Structures are given as C-alpha cells and as structure tokens.
Amino acid sequence: MTSFKDMEFTGLVPLKDHDPEMFDLIEQEKSRQWRSLELIASENFTSKAVMECLGSPLTNKYSEGLPHARYYGGNEVIDQVEELCQKRALAAYGLDPEKWGVNVQPYSGSPANFAVYTALLRPHDRIMGLDLPSGGHLTHGFYTYSKKEGTRKAVSATSVYFESLPYRVNPETGYIDYEQLDRDAGLFKPALIIAGGSAYPRDWDYAKFREIADANGALLMMDMAHISGLVATGEQKSPFEYCDVVTTTTHKSLRGPRAGMIFFRKDERGFENRINQAVFPALQGGPHEHQIAAVATQLKEVATPEFKVYSQQVKKNAKALADKLASLGYTIASGGTENHLVLWDLKPQNITGSKYEKACDAVCITLNKNCVPGDRSAVTPGGVRIGAPALTTRKMVESDFEQIAEFLHEVLQAALKIQEKSGPKIKDFAAALETDPELQSIKERVNKFATSFPMPGFDVETMKYQDPNGPPASS
Ligand code: PLP
C-alpha cells in the first residue's frame, strides 16, 4: 500500500480527468442550455464573472456570524466580501443605510422567507399571501384538501407552523382582488400580509397593501423574487416606500447566482437583530460566501446603464410575445403583461398546460405549466407561464420573441393534432410526441435559431458537444 505521502495529489486534477462522468453530464447540460429556448420566467443565465465567484475558493470558508463578529478566525477577507455585497445591495435599491439594512446570507428565496416569519412572528400567527393557483409562491402558505381522503394538508411549512389564508386574483380580470383581500383581512386579522408572487404579470399596488395592513395591525412584506431586477432598474414600482420587509431571490430577473436576501427597516422595532438571528443561528449555519461574492459581483452589474437597458428590453420582449400570441387569436391572462412574464390561458384550445409543456420540451422550448385565472387546482393547470429574462440575456429583441411566438403557435397546432389521435391520457400523448415528424422539424429549426445567439457564462467553442442538434444519442 502506497503511503499517504506518496499518493497522488488529486487537488489540482481538472474535472474532465477527475470525474469524467460528471464532466460529461455538465457538458450535456451546457449543450441543452445553448440549443434550447429557455422561457422559464424564474430562470436566467449568469455571467462568467458570477460563475468565477461561484467556483472560487471562497466556498472553503466557514464564517458563521456577521462581518467582524464571526465564530471562526480567518475571516478578514470574507468580511470584506460580505460587506461589499451588503453595500451594493442597499445601493441597488437606492436605500439609505441609516434606515434600511440587509442580510445577504439566506441560501435562497425560500429560506429567506422563512427567516422573516421566524424573526417577526410567533408560531401560529396569521399570514395572508397570494394563493398558489393565483400565482403566489408556496412559501406564502398553501393547503390542499382531499375530498377522497377527507383530509386537509398543509403543503407548505409556512402553513404547518403558521395559519395562512390566501387572497386571490379576480378570475375575470386576472388582477389581484384587493377588495377581497381587504374584506378577508378585516375578518382574519393577519399578523403579516405578503405581496409578491411567481406568476403575476402585473405590478403591485403597495399603497393599497399598506392601507389594508395598517387597518388590521399587520406587517407588510414584499417578496420581489421575480421582479427584483426590474425593481432595481425602476422598471417596476419600488416596494421600499411602503413595506416593512422585502425579500428576494437573486437568480431571476436580477440575473445573479442562486441565493436570497432580506431587506429590513432599521427602527425601534428592532427588526435588524431579530432577522439576523433568525438567519443564523436559528435557521442556517455557515453562510455560502462564494454565493455572496457572486451576488455582489452581479449587483455591480445591476448598477450599470446596460442593465437598465436590459431590464427595459425584458419588458419589451415579454410584451412583444404577448401581443403576437394575442394576434394569433390566443388568450393572454389579464390581457397582457407589465413585467417579464406572460401567462397563456390554453383552456380555449382544450389542451392542458401539462401536455403543452411536454410538447414544447420535445422541441427544446423550455417553459412551465401554470395555473391561470379561474383555475381551482394547481394539479391540472390550464395554461403556461412564459418569461423573457433568460433569452433577453442572450441578446434577443422583440422580433426574436415574435419568432418564438410563431414556434409556440406551431407546437400548439401540432400538439392539438397529436392529442386528437392519442386521446386524453398524458402517457399516450407523451409517447406520441417522440415520433412526431412535425415536432422533429420544429425542433431542428429551434436548435438552429437558439444557437445563433451568444451564450453567457461559458465558451461555446470549448464545449464537448457543439452540434446544434445535441449530443449523440449514446451519450
Ligand atoms: N418567492 C418567490 C416569489 C418565488 O417565485 C420563488 C421561487 O421561484 C421563491 C420565493 C423561492 O425561491 P427559491 O427557489 O430560491 O427557494
């Protein structure tokens, strides 16, 4: 047996040689991202600079605590990384550091939200957030009821540890039903009202939320995860004037790495200590400083005039897509969009969001099934959600999004024909997709179109699989 000293030092072997199996999977995923049309509204493509931070030795360091108050030594550089991130985060939203603070340690959006609840509520306090089928997020509370089993189930931990009552969008207009929220808040008397959601194509009336919160003694939180890039650039209203707390993810329209942030008002209510302590030690351990560095680097970009133009283009592209689909005779929920996403109601076409999502997947168009106004259950959504941030990062403009709408139209027409033959079961439908020649032809055109745009984050020339049609079948 070789002695430990004589064993090979593996710490500098590149992934390609160290773990060819994982290397190959990453190369396959790069190929997929490059030759597909990425339309998931919560996704984006980060820059090479952000990726460099993520792949840096900052991942090695434990830094429990806050800058200059850590539990371990060796944090003199890390402290500067985290402080730079805090400074840029406050600057990105034009916040006065005397009045607002930020915690940049949440691992992602869900832990950020739970940290706020842990900090500011007591167990079983009442929360009101937008209902999941109305475009809300699970972390804002969600229950299901099974008639068959006769049981109510708290799907989200928010509804396990707190009592949640949702508000909804008006099924006719697709806009938030502020009257219902007002009426129900008056009865329910929530401790916290949450604005923000995952599939809402309109801006938020923060003044109205504040009025309702104040009338009932509730705190007001905005979860701006989806629109934080648009808020930073003034392309959506700022929630900071009206809210007590604002949470966000950093990987959606903000285009950073996966992470979360919590902004809190600094006043006599002492939110700062409560929130910092909820993040650590209550919920998390050591912060992911490589992520925090990557967020900081992205926030530097967010402050540039180019990022403002990018955000404007995101909105223009979403609108171009919605307008084109509407001109083809389709139904767009709420009649359009004011932000980065479009909700397409497929009920008039008699196809479910799940089936259409699968048909799009078969041609390398990535979007997701989604509830649309009027849907009762999140299990069989009646439409799809389409987002512009990722492909706008790849330099697409309005005319490109009109082309995408044409592709989406073609896929839908092909899917309707397939459904006619395969019958209602999704299993039979999915099997028929694989061999359909029309979809095959659309896929080839999608691949050609997608690969004609630049790809951020990694060099296409050094990729293992550079065929626009994808890796060979055996890989
Ligand atoms: N909040 C909103 C509004 C979201 O849309 C999401 C994710 O899509 C989250 C929170 C959760 O973020 P994460 O997936 O990073 O936990």
Coordinates of C-alpha atoms and ligand atoms in Angstrom, one line a residue:
M1 CA 0.0 0.0 0.0
T2 CA 1.4 3.4 -1.0
S3 CA 2.0 5.7 2.0
F4 CA -0.3 8.7 2.2
K5 CA 2.7 11.0 1.4
D6 CA 3.4 9.1 -1.8
M7 CA -0.2 9.0 -3.0
E8 CA -1.1 11.3 -6.0
F9 CA -2.2 14.8 -5.0
T10 CA -5.6 15.0 -6.7
G11 CA -6.4 18.5 -5.6
L12 CA -5.4 20.1 -9.0
V13 CA -6.8 17.5 -11.4
P14 CA -9.4 19.0 -13.7
L15 CA -12.9 17.7 -13.5
K16 CA -12.6 16.2 -17.0
D17 CA -10.0 13.7 -15.7
H18 CA -11.1 13.6 -12.0
D19 CA -14.7 12.6 -12.8
P20 CA -15.4 12.1 -16.5
E21 CA -19.0 11.0 -15.7
M22 CA -19.9 14.3 -14.0
F23 CA -17.9 16.3 -16.6
D24 CA -20.0 14.7 -19.3
L25 CA -23.3 15.5 -17.6
I26 CA -22.2 19.1 -17.2
E27 CA -21.3 19.3 -20.9
Q28 CA -24.7 17.8 -21.8
E29 CA -26.4 20.4 -19.7
K30 CA -24.3 23.2 -21.4
S31 CA -25.4 21.9 -24.8
R32 CA -29.0 21.8 -23.7
Q33 CA -29.0 25.4 -22.4
W34 CA -27.2 26.6 -25.6
R35 CA -29.5 25.0 -28.2
S36 CA -32.8 25.4 -26.3
L37 CA -35.2 28.3 -25.9
E38 CA -35.2 29.0 -22.2
L39 CA -38.5 30.6 -21.3
I40 CA -38.9 29.7 -17.6
A41 CA -39.8 33.0 -16.0
S42 CA -37.7 32.3 -12.9
E43 CA -34.5 31.5 -14.7
N44 CA -31.7 33.4 -16.2
F45 CA -28.1 32.9 -17.5
T46 CA -25.4 34.2 -15.2
S47 CA -22.2 35.8 -16.4
K48 CA -18.8 34.2 -16.5
A49 CA -17.8 36.6 -13.7
V50 CA -20.6 35.3 -11.5
M51 CA -19.6 31.8 -12.3
E52 CA -16.0 32.5 -11.4
C53 CA -17.1 33.7 -7.9
L54 CA -19.2 30.5 -7.5
G55 CA -16.3 28.3 -8.5
S56 CA -13.8 30.2 -6.2
P57 CA -12.0 29.1 -3.0
L58 CA -14.5 31.2 -1.0
T59 CA -16.5 28.0 -0.9
N60 CA -13.9 26.6 1.6
K61 CA -14.5 29.1 4.4
Y62 CA -16.7 28.9 7.4
S63 CA -17.9 32.3 8.5
E64 CA -20.8 31.8 10.9
G65 CA -22.0 35.2 12.3
L66 CA -21.8 38.6 10.6
P67 CA -18.9 40.7 9.4
H68 CA -16.5 41.4 12.3
A69 CA -18.5 39.2 14.6
R70 CA -17.7 35.6 13.4
Y71 CA -17.4 32.4 15.3
Y72 CA -14.2 31.3 13.5
G73 CA -11.0 33.0 12.7
G74 CA -9.5 33.8 9.2
N75 CA -12.5 35.9 8.1
E76 CA -10.6 39.1 7.4
V77 CA -11.2 38.8 3.6
I78 CA -14.6 37.2 3.9
D79 CA -15.8 40.2 6.0
Q80 CA -14.9 42.5 3.1
V81 CA -16.7 40.2 0.6
E82 CA -19.9 40.2 2.6
E83 CA -19.8 44.0 3.4
L84 CA -19.3 44.8 -0.3
C85 CA -22.3 42.7 -1.0
Q86 CA -24.4 44.5 1.6
K87 CA -23.3 47.9 0.4
R88 CA -24.1 47.1 -3.2
A89 CA -27.5 45.5 -2.3
L90 CA -28.6 48.7 -0.5
A91 CA -27.3 50.9 -3.3
A92 CA -29.1 48.8 -6.0
Y93 CA -32.4 49.8 -4.5
G94 CA -31.4 53.3 -3.5
L95 CA -31.7 52.6 0.2
D96 CA -30.3 54.8 3.0
P97 CA -28.1 52.6 5.2
E98 CA -29.3 54.5 8.2
K99 CA -32.9 53.5 7.5
W100 CA -32.5 50.1 5.9
G101 CA -30.3 47.0 6.5
V102 CA -29.9 43.8 4.5
N103 CA -29.0 40.3 5.3
V104 CA -27.3 38.6 2.3
Q105 CA -26.8 35.2 3.9
P106 CA -30.0 33.3 3.0
Y107 CA -29.2 30.3 0.9
S108 CA -32.1 31.0 -1.4
G109 CA -35.6 32.6 -1.6
S110 CA -37.5 30.0 0.5
P111 CA -35.1 30.2 3.5
A112 CA -35.2 34.0 3.3
N113 CA -38.9 34.0 3.6
F114 CA -38.9 31.5 6.5
A115 CA -36.3 33.5 8.3
V116 CA -38.6 36.6 8.1
Y117 CA -41.5 34.6 9.6
T118 CA -39.2 33.1 12.3
A119 CA -38.0 36.6 13.2
L120 CA -41.2 38.6 13.2
L121 CA -44.0 36.1 14.0
R122 CA -44.9 33.7 16.8
P123 CA -45.9 30.1 16.0
H124 CA -49.5 30.0 14.6
D125 CA -49.6 33.7 13.9
R126 CA -51.7 34.5 10.8
I127 CA -50.3 35.2 7.3
M128 CA -52.0 36.3 4.1
G129 CA -50.3 35.7 0.8
L130 CA -51.4 35.3 -2.8
D131 CA -52.9 31.9 -3.4
L132 CA -50.7 29.4 -5.3
P133 CA -53.3 28.9 -8.2
S134 CA -53.5 32.7 -8.4
G135 CA -49.7 33.0 -9.0
G136 CA -48.5 33.1 -5.4
H137 CA -45.5 31.1 -4.1
L138 CA -45.6 28.0 -1.8
T139 CA -43.7 29.8 0.9
H140 CA -46.5 32.3 1.3
G141 CA -48.7 29.5 2.6
F142 CA -50.6 26.7 0.9
Y143 CA -53.1 24.0 2.0
T144 CA -54.8 21.3 -0.1
Y145 CA -58.0 19.4 0.7
S146 CA -58.5 15.8 -0.5
K147 CA -62.2 15.0 -0.7
K148 CA -61.4 11.3 -1.2
E149 CA -59.4 11.1 2.0
G150 CA -61.3 13.8 3.8
T151 CA -58.1 15.4 4.9
R152 CA -56.7 18.9 4.7
K153 CA -52.9 19.0 4.2
A154 CA -50.5 21.9 4.9
V155 CA -48.3 21.6 1.8
S156 CA -46.0 24.5 2.7
A157 CA -44.1 24.6 6.1
T158 CA -45.5 28.2 6.3
S159 CA -48.9 26.6 6.8
V160 CA -47.6 24.0 9.2
Y161 CA -46.1 26.5 11.6
F162 CA -48.4 29.4 10.9
E163 CA -52.1 29.8 9.9
S164 CA -52.4 31.1 6.4
L165 CA -55.4 32.5 4.5
P166 CA -54.8 33.3 0.8
Y167 CA -56.1 36.2 -1.3
R168 CA -56.7 35.7 -5.0
V169 CA -56.8 37.3 -8.4
N170 CA -60.1 38.1 -9.9
P171 CA -60.9 35.2 -12.2
E172 CA -62.4 37.5 -14.8
T173 CA -59.6 40.2 -14.9
G174 CA -56.6 38.3 -13.7
Y175 CA -55.7 41.3 -11.4
I176 CA -55.4 41.0 -7.7
D177 CA -58.8 41.2 -6.0
Y178 CA -57.9 44.0 -3.5
E179 CA -61.5 44.2 -2.3
Q180 CA -61.5 40.5 -1.3
L181 CA -58.1 41.0 0.4
D182 CA -59.5 44.0 2.3
R183 CA -62.6 42.1 3.4
D184 CA -60.8 38.9 4.4
A185 CA -58.0 40.8 6.2
G186 CA -60.7 42.6 8.2
L187 CA -62.0 39.2 9.4
F188 CA -58.8 37.2 9.6
K189 CA -56.7 39.9 11.2
P190 CA -53.3 38.6 9.9
A191 CA -50.1 39.5 11.6
L192 CA -48.4 39.6 8.2
I193 CA -49.5 40.4 4.7
I194 CA -47.3 39.3 1.8
A195 CA -47.2 40.9 -1.6
G196 CA -45.4 39.3 -4.5
G197 CA -45.7 36.1 -6.4
S198 CA -44.3 33.8 -9.0
A199 CA -46.7 34.1 -11.8
Y200 CA -48.3 37.5 -11.8
P201 CA -47.9 39.6 -15.0
R202 CA -48.9 42.9 -13.4
D203 CA -47.3 45.4 -11.0
W204 CA -48.3 45.6 -7.3
D205 CA -50.3 48.3 -5.6
Y206 CA -48.2 48.8 -2.5
A207 CA -50.1 51.8 -1.2
K208 CA -53.3 49.6 -1.2
F209 CA -51.5 46.8 0.6
R210 CA -50.2 49.2 3.2
E211 CA -53.6 50.6 3.8
I212 CA -55.0 47.2 4.4
A213 CA -52.1 46.2 6.6
D214 CA -52.5 49.3 8.7
A215 CA -56.2 48.9 9.1
N216 CA -55.6 45.5 10.6
G217 CA -52.3 45.9 12.5
A218 CA -50.4 43.7 10.1
L219 CA -46.8 43.9 9.0
L220 CA -46.3 44.2 5.2
M221 CA -43.7 42.2 3.4
M222 CA -42.9 42.2 -0.3
D223 CA -41.3 39.1 -1.9
M224 CA -39.9 40.6 -5.0
A225 CA -38.1 37.5 -6.1
H226 CA -39.4 37.5 -9.7
I227 CA -39.1 41.2 -10.4
S228 CA -36.1 42.3 -8.3
G229 CA -34.0 43.1 -11.4
L230 CA -36.9 45.2 -12.7
V231 CA -37.3 47.0 -9.4
A232 CA -33.6 47.8 -9.2
T233 CA -33.8 49.5 -12.6
G234 CA -37.0 51.3 -11.9
E235 CA -39.0 49.2 -14.4
Q236 CA -41.4 48.1 -11.7
K237 CA -42.5 50.2 -8.7
S238 CA -40.3 50.1 -5.7
P239 CA -41.9 48.4 -2.6
F240 CA -39.5 50.0 -0.2
E241 CA -41.6 53.1 0.5
Y242 CA -44.5 51.0 1.8
C243 CA -43.1 47.7 3.2
D244 CA -41.6 46.7 6.5
V245 CA -39.5 43.9 5.0
V246 CA -38.6 43.0 1.4
T247 CA -37.2 39.6 0.5
T248 CA -35.8 38.4 -2.8
T249 CA -34.0 35.7 -4.7
T250 CA -31.0 36.8 -6.7
H251 CA -31.2 34.4 -9.7
K252 CA -34.3 35.5 -11.6
S253 CA -34.6 38.9 -13.3
L254 CA -31.6 40.1 -11.2
R255 CA -29.5 37.5 -13.1
G256 CA -27.2 36.6 -10.3
P257 CA -26.4 33.2 -8.7
R258 CA -28.9 31.2 -6.7
A259 CA -29.3 33.0 -3.3
G260 CA -31.6 35.1 -1.2
M261 CA -31.6 38.5 0.5
I262 CA -33.7 40.1 3.2
F263 CA -34.1 43.9 3.5
F264 CA -35.4 45.3 6.7
R265 CA -36.3 48.7 8.1
K266 CA -34.0 49.9 10.9
D267 CA -36.2 51.4 13.6
E268 CA -37.2 51.0 17.2
R269 CA -39.0 47.7 16.4
G270 CA -35.6 46.0 16.3
F271 CA -36.0 44.0 13.1
E272 CA -32.3 44.0 12.4
N273 CA -31.3 41.8 15.3
R274 CA -34.4 39.6 15.0
I275 CA -33.8 38.9 11.3
N276 CA -30.1 38.5 11.6
Q277 CA -30.6 36.0 14.4
A278 CA -33.3 34.2 12.6
V279 CA -31.0 33.6 9.6
F280 CA -28.2 32.5 12.0
P281 CA -28.3 30.7 14.4
A282 CA -32.0 29.9 14.2
L283 CA -32.2 28.5 10.7
Q284 CA -28.9 28.4 8.9
G285 CA -25.3 27.5 9.6
G286 CA -22.3 28.9 7.8
P287 CA -23.1 31.4 5.0
H288 CA -22.1 30.4 1.5
E289 CA -19.6 33.2 0.9
H290 CA -18.9 32.1 -2.7
Q291 CA -22.6 32.8 -3.4
I292 CA -22.4 36.1 -1.6
A293 CA -19.4 37.1 -3.6
A294 CA -21.3 36.2 -6.8
V295 CA -24.3 38.2 -5.7
A296 CA -22.0 41.2 -5.0
T297 CA -20.5 40.9 -8.5
Q298 CA -23.9 40.8 -10.1
L299 CA -25.0 43.8 -8.1
K300 CA -22.1 45.7 -9.6
E301 CA -23.5 44.9 -13.0
V302 CA -27.1 45.8 -11.9
A303 CA -25.9 49.4 -11.2
T304 CA -24.8 49.9 -14.8
P305 CA -26.7 51.7 -17.5
E306 CA -26.5 48.5 -19.6
F307 CA -28.5 46.6 -17.0
K308 CA -31.2 49.2 -17.1
V309 CA -31.4 48.8 -20.9
Y310 CA -31.5 45.0 -20.4
S311 CA -34.5 45.3 -18.0
Q312 CA -36.3 47.6 -20.4
Q313 CA -35.7 45.0 -23.2
V314 CA -37.0 42.2 -21.0
K315 CA -40.3 44.0 -20.6
K316 CA -40.5 44.9 -24.3
N317 CA -39.8 41.3 -25.3
A318 CA -42.5 39.9 -22.9
K319 CA -44.9 42.4 -24.4
A320 CA -44.0 41.5 -28.0
L321 CA -44.6 37.8 -27.2
A322 CA -47.9 38.5 -25.6
D323 CA -49.0 40.8 -28.4
K324 CA -48.0 38.3 -31.1
L325 CA -49.8 35.4 -29.3
A326 CA -52.9 37.6 -28.9
S327 CA -52.8 38.5 -32.6
L328 CA -52.8 34.8 -33.4
G329 CA -56.1 34.6 -31.5
Y330 CA -54.9 33.2 -28.2
T331 CA -55.9 34.2 -24.7
I332 CA -53.4 36.0 -22.5
A333 CA -54.3 36.2 -18.8
S334 CA -55.0 39.7 -17.6
G335 CA -55.0 40.8 -21.2
G336 CA -51.2 41.3 -21.4
T337 CA -48.1 42.0 -19.3
E338 CA -46.4 44.8 -17.5
N339 CA -43.3 42.9 -16.4
H340 CA -41.1 40.0 -17.6
L341 CA -43.7 37.2 -17.9
V342 CA -46.8 36.2 -19.8
L343 CA -49.5 33.8 -18.6
W344 CA -51.0 32.0 -21.6
D345 CA -54.5 30.5 -21.0
L346 CA -54.8 27.3 -23.0
K347 CA -58.3 26.4 -21.8
P348 CA -60.0 27.8 -25.0
Q349 CA -57.7 25.4 -27.0
N350 CA -58.8 22.4 -24.9
I351 CA -55.3 21.3 -24.0
T352 CA -53.8 21.3 -20.5
G353 CA -50.7 23.2 -19.5
S354 CA -49.0 19.9 -18.7
K355 CA -49.5 18.5 -22.2
Y356 CA -48.4 21.6 -23.9
E357 CA -45.3 21.9 -21.6
K358 CA -44.3 18.3 -22.7
A359 CA -44.8 19.2 -26.4
C360 CA -42.6 22.2 -26.0
D361 CA -40.0 20.1 -24.2
A362 CA -39.9 17.8 -27.3
V363 CA -38.8 20.7 -29.4
C364 CA -36.3 22.2 -26.9
I365 CA -38.5 25.0 -25.8
T366 CA -38.5 25.2 -22.0
L367 CA -41.5 26.7 -20.2
N368 CA -43.7 25.5 -17.4
K369 CA -47.3 24.6 -16.9
N370 CA -49.1 27.1 -14.7
C371 CA -52.4 27.9 -13.2
V372 CA -54.3 30.7 -15.0
P373 CA -57.1 32.9 -13.5
G374 CA -60.1 30.8 -12.9
D375 CA -58.2 27.6 -12.2
R376 CA -59.2 26.0 -9.0
S377 CA -56.5 23.4 -8.6
A378 CA -52.7 23.6 -9.0
V379 CA -52.6 20.0 -10.1
T380 CA -54.1 20.4 -13.6
P381 CA -53.1 23.9 -14.6
G382 CA -54.9 25.4 -17.5
G383 CA -52.0 27.3 -19.1
V384 CA -48.3 28.0 -19.2
R385 CA -46.0 30.7 -17.9
I386 CA -43.5 32.2 -20.3
G387 CA -40.7 34.5 -19.2
A388 CA -38.3 36.8 -21.1
P389 CA -35.3 37.3 -18.8
A390 CA -33.1 34.4 -19.9
L391 CA -33.4 34.9 -23.7
T392 CA -33.1 38.6 -23.3
T393 CA -29.7 37.9 -21.7
R394 CA -28.9 36.1 -24.9
K395 CA -29.5 39.4 -26.8
M396 CA -32.9 38.6 -28.2
V397 CA -35.2 41.5 -29.1
E398 CA -38.8 42.0 -30.0
S399 CA -38.6 40.4 -33.5
D400 CA -36.9 37.3 -32.0
F401 CA -39.7 37.0 -29.5
E402 CA -42.3 37.3 -32.3
Q403 CA -40.4 34.4 -33.9
I404 CA -40.6 32.5 -30.6
A405 CA -44.4 33.1 -30.6
E406 CA -44.5 31.6 -34.1
F407 CA -42.7 28.5 -32.8
L408 CA -45.1 28.3 -29.9
H409 CA -48.1 28.5 -32.2
E410 CA -46.7 25.8 -34.4
V411 CA -46.0 23.5 -31.4
L412 CA -49.6 24.1 -30.2
Q413 CA -51.1 23.2 -33.5
A414 CA -49.0 20.0 -33.8
A415 CA -49.9 19.1 -30.2
L416 CA -53.6 19.5 -30.8
K417 CA -53.4 17.1 -33.8
I418 CA -51.4 14.6 -31.7
Q419 CA -54.0 14.9 -28.9
E420 CA -56.7 14.1 -31.3
K421 CA -55.0 10.8 -32.2
S422 CA -53.6 9.9 -28.8
G423 CA -56.7 10.5 -26.7
P424 CA -56.8 12.3 -23.4
K425 CA -54.2 10.3 -21.4
I426 CA -51.0 12.2 -20.9
K427 CA -48.9 9.0 -21.1
D428 CA -50.2 8.2 -24.6
F429 CA -49.8 11.8 -25.6
A430 CA -46.2 11.9 -24.4
A431 CA -45.3 8.7 -26.2
A432 CA -46.7 10.1 -29.5
L433 CA -44.6 13.2 -29.2
E434 CA -41.4 11.3 -29.5
T435 CA -42.1 10.1 -33.1
D436 CA -44.0 13.1 -34.5
P437 CA -42.3 14.3 -37.7
E438 CA -43.7 17.8 -37.4
L439 CA -42.3 18.3 -34.0
Q440 CA -39.0 17.0 -35.2
S441 CA -38.9 19.6 -37.9
I442 CA -39.7 22.4 -35.4
K443 CA -37.0 21.1 -33.1
E444 CA -34.4 21.4 -35.7
R445 CA -35.4 25.0 -36.5
V446 CA -35.5 25.9 -32.8
N447 CA -32.0 24.5 -32.3
K448 CA -30.7 26.4 -35.3
F449 CA -32.3 29.6 -34.1
A450 CA -31.2 29.3 -30.5
T451 CA -27.6 28.5 -31.3
S452 CA -27.3 31.7 -33.5
F453 CA -27.4 33.8 -30.3
P454 CA -24.5 34.4 -27.8
M455 CA -24.3 32.3 -24.7
P456 CA -23.2 33.9 -21.4
G457 CA -21.3 32.0 -18.7
F458 CA -19.3 29.6 -20.8
D459 CA -17.4 29.4 -24.0
V460 CA -19.3 27.5 -26.7
E461 CA -16.1 26.9 -28.7
T462 CA -14.7 24.7 -25.8
M463 CA -17.8 22.7 -25.3
K464 CA -17.7 19.0 -25.7
Y465 CA -20.9 18.9 -27.7
Q466 CA -21.1 21.6 -30.3
D467 CA -23.6 20.1 -32.6
P468 CA -26.7 22.4 -32.6
N469 CA -28.9 19.3 -32.6
G470 CA -27.4 18.0 -29.4
P471 CA -25.1 15.2 -28.2
P472 CA -25.1 11.9 -30.0
A473 CA -27.9 9.6 -28.8
S474 CA -25.5 7.3 -26.9
S475 CA -24.1 9.9 -24.5
Ligands
PLP1 N1 -40.5 33.6 -3.7 C1 -41.0 33.7 -5.0 C2 -42.0 34.7 -5.3 C3 -40.6 32.8 -5.9 O1 -41.1 32.8 -7.2 C4 -39.6 31.8 -5.5 C5 -39.1 30.8 -6.5 O2 -39.5 30.6 -7.6 C6 -39.2 31.8 -4.2 C7 -39.6 32.7 -3.3 C8 -38.3 30.7 -3.7 O3 -37.0 30.8 -4.1 P1 -36.0 29.5 -4.1 O4 -36.4 28.6 -5.1 O5 -34.7 30.2 -4.3 O6 -36.1 29.0 -2.7

